[in-house]
Amino acid sequence: LDTFNKIVLTEYNITTTSINEVPAKGKLDKIEFNGKECIIVDYKTGSPEYSTKKELLGPTDDNPKGGNYWRQMVFYKLLLENFYPSSGWIMTAGVFDFIEKNKEGTYQRFTIPIQEHDLAFVKEQIKEVYSSIMNHEFEQGCNDKKCRWCNFAKTYQLGAPLAIDID
């Protein structure tokens, strides 16, 4: 507790903004301030061992869209900058703070640095996904054989009634 920043906003709700003319909103767990510079902290439940390193990384050859946690933090930066640009707040990093101890009995925090090219990359992803949603293009998934959504989408036809088996 002694190391925590005391100048913070918690559960900061961003209700209406846009990123590349795409409506966006979200809630930031915590914003820690050092003057106009800030760090966004997102709390994660569950053990950090279950969160793979690839979720924290930007785009790679193996994961060209970037990890989910990385993308989440880049989105938070875009959200904050577009919601309140006159604040002058400068997000310098994002932190994922796990609230359960790891196997060694310590709490883990992972810092995600965000570069300008990361912002452009995620802006383009937001634009593409929004366009697909607006065009009712829901067929494409992640193609992970274990993905519940992809498996559901392969067996369900748009417009067809759902068959529900109740025993």
XYZ file of C-alpha atoms in Angstrom:
167
model
C 0.000 0.000 0.000
C 2.836 2.381 0.758
C 3.987 2.191 -2.861
C 0.589 2.997 -4.411
C 0.043 6.343 -6.082
C -2.549 8.301 -4.084
C -3.518 10.682 -6.910
C -5.974 8.529 -8.817
C -9.358 8.269 -10.457
C -11.088 4.913 -10.085
C -13.795 3.336 -12.218
C -13.524 6.227 -14.669
C -16.475 5.894 -17.005
C -16.058 7.001 -20.608
C -19.591 7.062 -21.922
C -19.541 8.549 -25.384
C -16.657 9.195 -27.693
C -15.470 7.985 -31.053
C -12.292 6.531 -32.468
C -11.950 6.986 -36.250
C -15.664 7.905 -36.304
C -16.535 4.621 -34.557
C -18.617 4.973 -31.376
C -16.664 3.815 -28.334
C -17.091 3.648 -24.575
C -15.559 1.891 -21.604
C -14.678 1.988 -17.938
C -11.095 2.312 -16.754
C -10.380 0.582 -13.441
C -7.862 3.182 -12.319
C -5.904 6.146 -13.638
C -2.784 7.066 -11.641
C -1.453 10.592 -12.116
C 1.961 12.184 -11.960
C 1.111 15.716 -13.068
C -0.440 15.443 -16.535
C 1.191 12.061 -17.139
C -0.896 9.064 -16.237
C -0.837 5.293 -16.114
C -3.964 3.253 -16.678
C -4.258 0.255 -14.373
C -6.541 -2.650 -15.221
C -7.146 -5.201 -12.498
C -7.279 -8.852 -13.499
C -8.824 -11.631 -11.485
C -7.403 -15.088 -11.712
C -3.878 -16.323 -11.457
C -1.225 -14.634 -13.620
C 0.059 -18.086 -14.594
C -3.107 -18.613 -16.639
C -2.472 -15.442 -18.598
C -0.002 -16.232 -21.312
C 2.733 -13.842 -22.311
C 1.349 -13.751 -25.850
C -1.725 -11.881 -24.562
C 0.560 -9.071 -23.396
C 2.494 -8.716 -26.652
C 1.788 -6.597 -29.684
C 1.604 -8.128 -33.156
C 4.030 -10.936 -33.965
C 4.353 -13.441 -36.796
C 2.514 -16.004 -34.650
C -0.151 -13.530 -33.514
C -0.497 -10.834 -36.201
C -3.400 -9.033 -34.468
C -1.577 -8.759 -31.156
C -2.583 -10.193 -27.802
C -5.942 -9.437 -26.224
C -4.468 -7.647 -23.192
C -2.123 -5.588 -25.361
C -5.010 -4.558 -27.630
C -7.169 -3.747 -24.589
C -4.554 -1.363 -23.228
C -3.998 0.347 -26.590
C -7.780 0.756 -26.838
C -7.822 2.383 -23.384
C -5.236 4.923 -24.511
C -7.300 5.727 -27.604
C -10.437 5.943 -25.493
C -8.885 8.343 -23.002
C -7.276 10.566 -25.644
C -10.456 10.834 -27.702
C -12.820 11.343 -24.765
C -11.064 14.165 -23.006
C -8.391 15.639 -25.290
C -8.456 19.060 -23.598
C -7.362 17.509 -20.279
C -3.781 17.326 -21.503
C -3.458 13.906 -19.883
C -0.680 11.855 -21.417
C -0.915 8.113 -20.901
C 2.646 6.889 -20.600
C 1.899 3.203 -20.003
C -0.735 0.682 -19.108
C -0.476 -1.818 -16.275
C -2.274 -5.099 -15.723
C -2.376 -5.730 -11.995
C -3.308 -9.266 -10.944
C -5.200 -9.392 -7.666
C -4.297 -13.019 -6.925
C -0.803 -14.106 -5.982
C 1.293 -16.194 -8.350
C 2.765 -19.613 -7.470
C 5.650 -17.912 -5.630
C 3.181 -16.041 -3.408
C 3.699 -12.551 -4.857
C 1.455 -10.201 -6.765
C 2.339 -9.551 -10.381
C 2.017 -6.441 -12.504
C 2.714 -6.297 -16.215
C 3.491 -2.960 -17.863
C 2.457 -2.462 -21.468
C 4.346 0.311 -23.270
C 2.370 1.844 -26.109
C 3.952 3.311 -29.237
C 2.432 5.590 -31.886
C 2.387 2.778 -34.462
C 0.378 0.666 -31.962
C -2.324 3.345 -31.919
C -2.554 3.411 -35.714
C -2.656 -0.396 -35.839
C -5.528 -0.723 -33.340
C -7.414 2.204 -34.900
C -7.407 0.278 -38.159
C -8.640 -2.874 -36.373
C -11.483 -0.886 -34.789
C -12.454 0.560 -38.161
C -12.420 -2.871 -39.856
C -14.426 -4.596 -37.123
C -16.991 -1.795 -36.994
C -17.387 -1.942 -40.761
C -17.944 -5.705 -40.587
C -20.551 -5.276 -37.852
C -22.398 -2.578 -39.771
C -22.369 -4.823 -42.881
C -23.663 -7.798 -40.846
C -20.556 -9.805 -41.630
C -20.373 -12.245 -38.733
C -19.094 -15.375 -40.470
C -15.386 -14.812 -39.908
C -14.034 -15.868 -36.539
C -10.656 -16.609 -35.034
C -10.677 -20.184 -36.438
C -9.389 -21.614 -33.161
C -10.716 -25.182 -33.022
C -11.543 -24.720 -29.320
C -13.353 -21.384 -29.780
C -16.980 -21.682 -28.676
C -18.106 -18.824 -30.924
C -16.418 -20.177 -34.057
C -17.868 -23.646 -33.455
C -21.317 -22.156 -32.885
C -21.079 -19.969 -36.005
C -20.117 -22.965 -38.176
C -23.266 -24.856 -37.196
C -25.756 -21.952 -37.116
C -27.112 -20.277 -40.242
C -28.142 -16.638 -40.048
C -31.912 -16.352 -40.142
C -32.503 -19.999 -39.280
C -34.358 -20.711 -36.023
C -32.274 -22.071 -33.183
C -33.110 -25.631 -32.210
C -33.067 -25.930 -28.447
C -33.208 -29.384 -26.938
C -34.794 -29.320 -23.481
C -34.847 -32.618 -21.622
